[in-house]
Amino acid sequence: DAGITQSPRHKVTETGTPVTLRCHQTENHRYMYWYRQDPGHGLRLIHYSYGVKDTDKGEVSDGYSVSRSKTEDFLLTLESATSSQTSVYFCAIRGSGRRELFFGEGSRLTVL
Amino acid sequence: TQLLEQSPQFLSIQEGENLTVYCNSSSVFSSLQWYRQEPGEGPVLLVTVVTGGEVKKLKRLTFQFGDARKDSSLHITAAQPGDTGLYLCAGETGGSEKLVFGKGTKLTVNP
């Protein structure tokens, strides 16, 4: 199994509070991704990283920011959480020259 | 914009039946992947198809990539309760570092 962990796995917060989700990998893979999964929408890409300090937006990036200061960690931040950001968030990693993604177990976020 | 359309969205069948799940697009993909996801877990890769017309078999699962590389299908023979899960297709366009996912097909196989 790919060495990828997400934290926290579950979080309940209130509207307007900042939230940071962490993705940690031990595979030294170049690419890291944050997706959200919602009923009726499937998996949608929020942001991704193609190297340390190199990131780009996905299709649903509004309201989210990311940072990658070292290869193994990719952080997703909600500066001011809203109820529409209640979702399950998945981190994924991919090696250079490889096609397949390896996913973490997900972080369930509830914004009240 | 959802580039990949999966059908059916839900499928409930009895053990031993055969089924086919479809993944269609108007876009051409350099590769297409199928993942399976169980409740409370992340998706896990089943197969990657790269060549138009390619057929890959994984035990009772048969995957096909369309000749024009715009569509794919997953056929399961003699389904078992252990096949229950969410099946996702994902496409990679040439030169892109991003995978686009379909909305998934939720399969339930009843004993």
mmCIF file of C-alpha atoms in Angstrom:
data_model
loop_
_atom_site.group_PDB
_atom_site.id
_atom_site.type_symbol
_atom_site.label_atom_id
_atom_site.label_comp_id
_atom_site.label_asym_id
_atom_site.label_seq_id
_atom_site.Cartn_x
_atom_site.Cartn_y
_atom_site.Cartn_z
ATOM 1 C CA ASP A 1 0.000 0.000 0.000
ATOM 2 C CA ALA A 2 1.118 3.519 -0.807
ATOM 3 C CA GLY A 3 2.295 5.435 2.245
ATOM 4 C CA ILE A 4 -0.209 8.239 2.372
ATOM 5 C CA THR A 5 -2.008 9.519 5.438
ATOM 6 C CA GLN A 6 -4.532 12.272 5.938
ATOM 7 C CA SER A 7 -5.277 14.186 9.098
ATOM 8 C CA PRO A 8 -7.615 14.801 10.688
ATOM 9 C CA ARG A 9 -9.883 11.999 9.506
ATOM 10 C CA HIS A 10 -12.954 13.688 10.906
ATOM 11 C CA LYS A 11 -13.604 17.295 11.808
ATOM 12 C CA VAL A 12 -16.643 19.335 12.759
ATOM 13 C CA THR A 13 -16.285 23.080 12.676
ATOM 14 C CA GLU A 14 -18.387 26.221 12.514
ATOM 15 C CA THR A 15 -18.962 28.562 9.624
ATOM 16 C CA GLY A 16 -16.287 31.227 9.365
ATOM 17 C CA THR A 17 -13.499 29.309 11.094
ATOM 18 C CA PRO A 18 -10.240 28.385 9.366
ATOM 19 C CA VAL A 19 -9.529 24.715 8.721
ATOM 20 C CA THR A 20 -6.360 22.979 7.552
ATOM 21 C CA LEU A 21 -6.215 19.412 6.287
ATOM 22 C CA ARG A 22 -2.885 17.668 6.003
ATOM 23 C CA CYS A 23 -1.723 15.045 3.548
ATOM 24 C CA HIS A 24 1.538 13.240 4.272
ATOM 25 C CA GLN A 25 3.302 10.774 1.981
ATOM 26 C CA THR A 26 6.322 8.557 2.461
ATOM 27 C CA GLU A 27 6.690 7.618 -1.242
ATOM 28 C CA ASN A 28 8.625 10.693 -2.377
ATOM 29 C CA HIS A 29 6.127 11.097 -5.249
ATOM 30 C CA ARG A 30 6.245 14.297 -7.235
ATOM 31 C CA TYR A 31 2.538 14.920 -7.687
ATOM 32 C CA MET A 32 -0.015 15.461 -4.941
ATOM 33 C CA TYR A 33 -3.705 16.236 -5.339
ATOM 34 C CA TRP A 34 -6.666 17.338 -3.258
ATOM 35 C CA TYR A 35 -10.132 16.206 -4.339
ATOM 36 C CA ARG A 36 -13.517 16.608 -2.755
ATOM 37 C CA GLN A 37 -16.233 13.997 -3.096
ATOM 38 C CA ASP A 38 -19.908 14.870 -2.859
ATOM 39 C CA PRO A 39 -23.052 12.884 -3.703
ATOM 40 C CA GLY A 40 -24.100 13.544 -7.263
ATOM 41 C CA HIS A 41 -20.806 15.217 -8.152
ATOM 42 C CA GLY A 42 -18.225 12.506 -7.864
ATOM 43 C CA LEU A 43 -14.583 13.418 -7.311
ATOM 44 C CA ARG A 44 -13.671 16.982 -8.192
ATOM 45 C CA LEU A 45 -10.149 18.363 -8.212
ATOM 46 C CA ILE A 46 -9.509 21.312 -5.881
ATOM 47 C CA HIS A 47 -5.760 21.932 -6.240
ATOM 48 C CA TYR A 48 -2.714 19.932 -7.104
ATOM 49 C CA SER A 49 1.047 20.188 -6.750
ATOM 50 C CA TYR A 50 3.752 19.163 -9.204
ATOM 51 C CA GLY A 51 6.667 19.877 -6.881
ATOM 52 C CA VAL A 52 7.752 21.764 -3.783
ATOM 53 C CA LYS A 53 6.154 25.206 -3.877
ATOM 54 C CA ASP A 54 4.624 24.404 -7.299
ATOM 55 C CA THR A 55 0.849 24.274 -7.229
ATOM 56 C CA ASP A 56 -2.043 24.862 -9.594
ATOM 57 C CA LYS A 57 -5.810 25.172 -9.427
ATOM 58 C CA GLY A 58 -8.351 22.499 -10.195
ATOM 59 C CA GLU A 59 -11.976 22.867 -11.190
ATOM 60 C CA VAL A 60 -13.339 23.832 -7.740
ATOM 61 C CA SER A 61 -10.548 25.920 -6.200
ATOM 62 C CA ASP A 62 -12.569 28.917 -4.962
ATOM 63 C CA GLY A 63 -12.416 29.198 -1.169
ATOM 64 C CA TYR A 64 -9.389 26.910 -0.879
ATOM 65 C CA SER A 65 -5.659 27.445 -0.752
ATOM 66 C CA VAL A 66 -2.789 24.966 -0.642
ATOM 67 C CA SER A 67 0.851 24.861 0.312
ATOM 68 C CA ARG A 68 3.658 22.428 -0.235
ATOM 69 C CA SER A 69 6.851 23.431 1.564
ATOM 70 C CA LYS A 70 8.356 19.944 1.416
ATOM 71 C CA THR A 71 7.908 16.912 -0.788
ATOM 72 C CA GLU A 72 6.055 14.829 1.749
ATOM 73 C CA ASP A 73 3.396 17.293 2.915
ATOM 74 C CA PHE A 74 0.531 18.967 1.054
ATOM 75 C CA LEU A 75 -1.778 21.182 3.079
ATOM 76 C CA LEU A 76 -5.289 22.248 2.135
ATOM 77 C CA THR A 77 -6.634 25.337 3.895
ATOM 78 C CA LEU A 78 -10.133 26.702 4.072
ATOM 79 C CA GLU A 79 -9.571 30.282 5.196
ATOM 80 C CA SER A 80 -13.180 30.761 6.296
ATOM 81 C CA ALA A 81 -15.202 27.585 6.128
ATOM 82 C CA THR A 82 -18.728 27.617 4.705
ATOM 83 C CA SER A 83 -21.471 24.998 4.842
ATOM 84 C CA SER A 84 -20.994 24.335 1.119
ATOM 85 C CA GLN A 85 -17.524 23.029 1.955
ATOM 86 C CA THR A 86 -18.976 20.175 3.985
ATOM 87 C CA SER A 87 -17.576 17.187 2.135
ATOM 88 C CA VAL A 88 -15.187 14.277 2.155
ATOM 89 C CA TYR A 89 -11.724 15.370 1.092
ATOM 90 C CA PHE A 90 -9.272 12.967 -0.506
ATOM 91 C CA CYS A 91 -5.578 13.417 -1.031
ATOM 92 C CA ALA A 92 -3.872 11.474 -3.807
ATOM 93 C CA ILE A 93 -0.289 11.023 -4.942
ATOM 94 C CA ARG A 94 1.291 10.061 -8.258
ATOM 95 C CA GLY A 95 4.828 9.291 -9.242
ATOM 96 C CA SER A 96 6.615 10.924 -12.179
ATOM 97 C CA GLY A 97 5.904 9.087 -15.415
ATOM 98 C CA ARG A 98 3.137 7.080 -13.773
ATOM 99 C CA ARG A 99 -0.564 7.344 -14.515
ATOM 100 C CA GLU A 100 -2.236 5.842 -11.484
ATOM 101 C CA LEU A 101 -3.243 7.767 -8.392
ATOM 102 C CA PHE A 102 -2.933 6.405 -4.881
ATOM 103 C CA PHE A 103 -5.513 7.822 -2.515
ATOM 104 C CA GLY A 104 -5.588 8.457 1.183
ATOM 105 C CA GLU A 105 -8.492 7.290 3.305
ATOM 106 C CA GLY A 106 -10.233 10.655 3.252
ATOM 107 C CA SER A 107 -11.053 13.435 5.704
ATOM 108 C CA ARG A 108 -14.700 14.033 6.495
ATOM 109 C CA LEU A 109 -15.347 17.716 7.181
ATOM 110 C CA THR A 110 -18.632 19.040 8.496
ATOM 111 C CA VAL A 111 -19.195 22.798 8.606
ATOM 112 C CA LEU A 112 -22.133 23.813 10.780
ATOM 113 C CA THR B 1 -17.762 20.670 -16.701
ATOM 114 C CA GLN B 2 -18.095 16.902 -16.395
ATOM 115 C CA LEU B 3 -16.098 15.422 -19.265
ATOM 116 C CA LEU B 4 -16.835 11.815 -18.378
ATOM 117 C CA GLU B 5 -20.373 10.463 -18.174
ATOM 118 C CA GLN B 6 -20.877 7.181 -16.372
ATOM 119 C CA SER B 7 -23.942 5.001 -16.655
ATOM 120 C CA PRO B 8 -25.844 3.678 -14.971
ATOM 121 C CA GLN B 9 -25.511 5.784 -11.845
ATOM 122 C CA PHE B 10 -26.922 2.997 -9.650
ATOM 123 C CA LEU B 11 -27.107 -0.728 -10.264
ATOM 124 C CA SER B 12 -28.556 -3.396 -7.977
ATOM 125 C CA ILE B 13 -28.314 -7.001 -9.101
ATOM 126 C CA GLN B 14 -28.391 -10.536 -7.766
ATOM 127 C CA GLU B 15 -25.317 -12.657 -7.210
ATOM 128 C CA GLY B 16 -24.345 -14.521 -10.347
ATOM 129 C CA GLU B 17 -25.666 -11.950 -12.820
ATOM 130 C CA ASN B 18 -23.535 -10.189 -15.409
ATOM 131 C CA LEU B 19 -23.351 -6.417 -15.755
ATOM 132 C CA THR B 20 -21.730 -3.682 -17.806
ATOM 133 C CA VAL B 21 -20.852 -0.167 -16.725
ATOM 134 C CA TYR B 22 -20.142 2.541 -19.279
ATOM 135 C CA CYS B 23 -17.913 5.594 -19.300
ATOM 136 C CA ASN B 24 -18.421 7.997 -22.207
ATOM 137 C CA SER B 25 -16.999 11.293 -23.339
ATOM 138 C CA SER B 26 -16.771 13.559 -26.349
ATOM 139 C CA SER B 27 -13.102 14.111 -25.520
ATOM 140 C CA VAL B 28 -10.169 11.954 -26.508
ATOM 141 C CA PHE B 29 -8.094 10.571 -23.653
ATOM 142 C CA SER B 30 -4.506 9.378 -23.707
ATOM 143 C CA SER B 31 -5.432 6.868 -21.035
ATOM 144 C CA LEU B 32 -8.399 5.853 -18.990
ATOM 145 C CA GLN B 33 -8.411 4.311 -15.553
ATOM 146 C CA TRP B 34 -10.984 2.448 -13.507
ATOM 147 C CA TYR B 35 -11.081 2.658 -9.733
ATOM 148 C CA ARG B 36 -13.183 0.915 -7.127
ATOM 149 C CA GLN B 37 -14.120 2.584 -3.873
ATOM 150 C CA GLU B 38 -15.598 1.003 -0.786
ATOM 151 C CA PRO B 39 -17.460 2.987 1.905
ATOM 152 C CA GLY B 40 -15.148 4.970 4.159
ATOM 153 C CA GLU B 41 -12.091 4.379 1.994
ATOM 154 C CA GLY B 42 -10.292 6.026 -0.865
ATOM 155 C CA PRO B 43 -10.552 4.772 -4.454
ATOM 156 C CA VAL B 44 -8.215 1.955 -5.468
ATOM 157 C CA LEU B 45 -6.957 1.478 -9.004
ATOM 158 C CA LEU B 46 -8.271 -1.550 -10.894
ATOM 159 C CA VAL B 47 -6.792 -1.031 -14.344
ATOM 160 C CA THR B 48 -5.333 1.476 -16.793
ATOM 161 C CA VAL B 49 -6.072 1.246 -20.533
ATOM 162 C CA VAL B 50 -3.955 3.170 -22.976
ATOM 163 C CA THR B 51 -4.425 1.876 -26.520
ATOM 164 C CA GLY B 52 -7.619 2.348 -28.536
ATOM 165 C CA GLY B 53 -9.464 -0.968 -28.746
ATOM 166 C CA GLU B 54 -7.511 -2.425 -25.859
ATOM 167 C CA VAL B 55 -9.144 -5.121 -23.753
ATOM 168 C CA LYS B 56 -7.855 -6.063 -20.321
ATOM 169 C CA LYS B 57 -9.097 -8.815 -18.074
ATOM 170 C CA LEU B 58 -8.804 -8.980 -14.323
ATOM 171 C CA LYS B 59 -10.339 -12.274 -13.196
ATOM 172 C CA ARG B 60 -14.109 -11.759 -13.736
ATOM 173 C CA LEU B 61 -13.703 -8.110 -14.777
ATOM 174 C CA THR B 62 -13.183 -7.133 -18.415
ATOM 175 C CA PHE B 63 -12.227 -3.592 -19.349
ATOM 176 C CA GLN B 64 -12.379 -2.183 -22.857
ATOM 177 C CA PHE B 65 -11.107 1.102 -24.260
ATOM 178 C CA GLY B 66 -12.961 2.399 -27.298
ATOM 179 C CA ASP B 67 -11.226 2.534 -30.650
ATOM 180 C CA ALA B 68 -11.402 6.329 -30.669
ATOM 181 C CA ARG B 69 -10.237 6.518 -27.035
ATOM 182 C CA LYS B 70 -13.355 8.431 -26.019
ATOM 183 C CA ASP B 71 -15.152 5.737 -24.080
ATOM 184 C CA SER B 72 -14.651 2.650 -21.985
ATOM 185 C CA SER B 73 -16.664 -0.147 -20.461
ATOM 186 C CA LEU B 74 -16.343 -2.454 -17.494
ATOM 187 C CA HIS B 75 -18.027 -5.854 -17.682
ATOM 188 C CA ILE B 76 -18.353 -8.095 -14.644
ATOM 189 C CA THR B 77 -19.197 -11.747 -15.120
ATOM 190 C CA ALA B 78 -21.023 -13.698 -12.419
ATOM 191 C CA ALA B 79 -21.066 -10.820 -9.935
ATOM 192 C CA GLN B 80 -20.424 -11.570 -6.278
ATOM 193 C CA PRO B 81 -21.343 -9.597 -3.143
ATOM 194 C CA GLY B 82 -17.664 -8.705 -2.802
ATOM 195 C CA ASP B 83 -17.948 -6.718 -6.031
ATOM 196 C CA THR B 84 -20.209 -4.226 -4.279
ATOM 197 C CA GLY B 85 -18.790 -0.720 -4.362
ATOM 198 C CA LEU B 86 -18.501 2.526 -6.271
ATOM 199 C CA TYR B 87 -16.814 2.185 -9.656
ATOM 200 C CA LEU B 88 -15.158 5.294 -11.011
ATOM 201 C CA CYS B 89 -13.626 5.946 -14.385
ATOM 202 C CA ALA B 90 -10.975 8.614 -14.778
ATOM 203 C CA GLY B 91 -9.460 10.058 -17.931
ATOM 204 C CA GLU B 92 -6.121 11.621 -18.637
ATOM 205 C CA THR B 93 -5.750 14.001 -21.557
ATOM 206 C CA GLY B 94 -2.447 14.279 -23.354
ATOM 207 C CA GLY B 95 0.088 16.400 -21.519
ATOM 208 C CA SER B 96 -2.202 17.029 -18.573
ATOM 209 C CA GLU B 97 -1.102 16.352 -15.038
ATOM 210 C CA LYS B 98 -4.724 16.058 -13.947
ATOM 211 C CA LEU B 99 -7.182 13.209 -13.991
ATOM 212 C CA VAL B 100 -10.869 13.905 -14.601
ATOM 213 C CA PHE B 101 -13.286 11.572 -12.876
ATOM 214 C CA GLY B 102 -16.762 10.438 -13.789
ATOM 215 C CA LYS B 103 -19.467 10.591 -11.122
ATOM 216 C CA GLY B 104 -19.318 6.859 -10.570
ATOM 217 C CA THR B 105 -21.573 3.826 -10.681
ATOM 218 C CA LYS B 106 -22.741 2.487 -7.352
ATOM 219 C CA LEU B 107 -23.022 -1.282 -7.639
ATOM 220 C CA THR B 108 -24.829 -3.466 -5.125
ATOM 221 C CA VAL B 109 -24.676 -7.229 -5.513
ATOM 222 C CA ASN B 110 -27.240 -8.984 -3.380
ATOM 223 C CA PRO B 111 -26.608 -12.530 -2.093
#
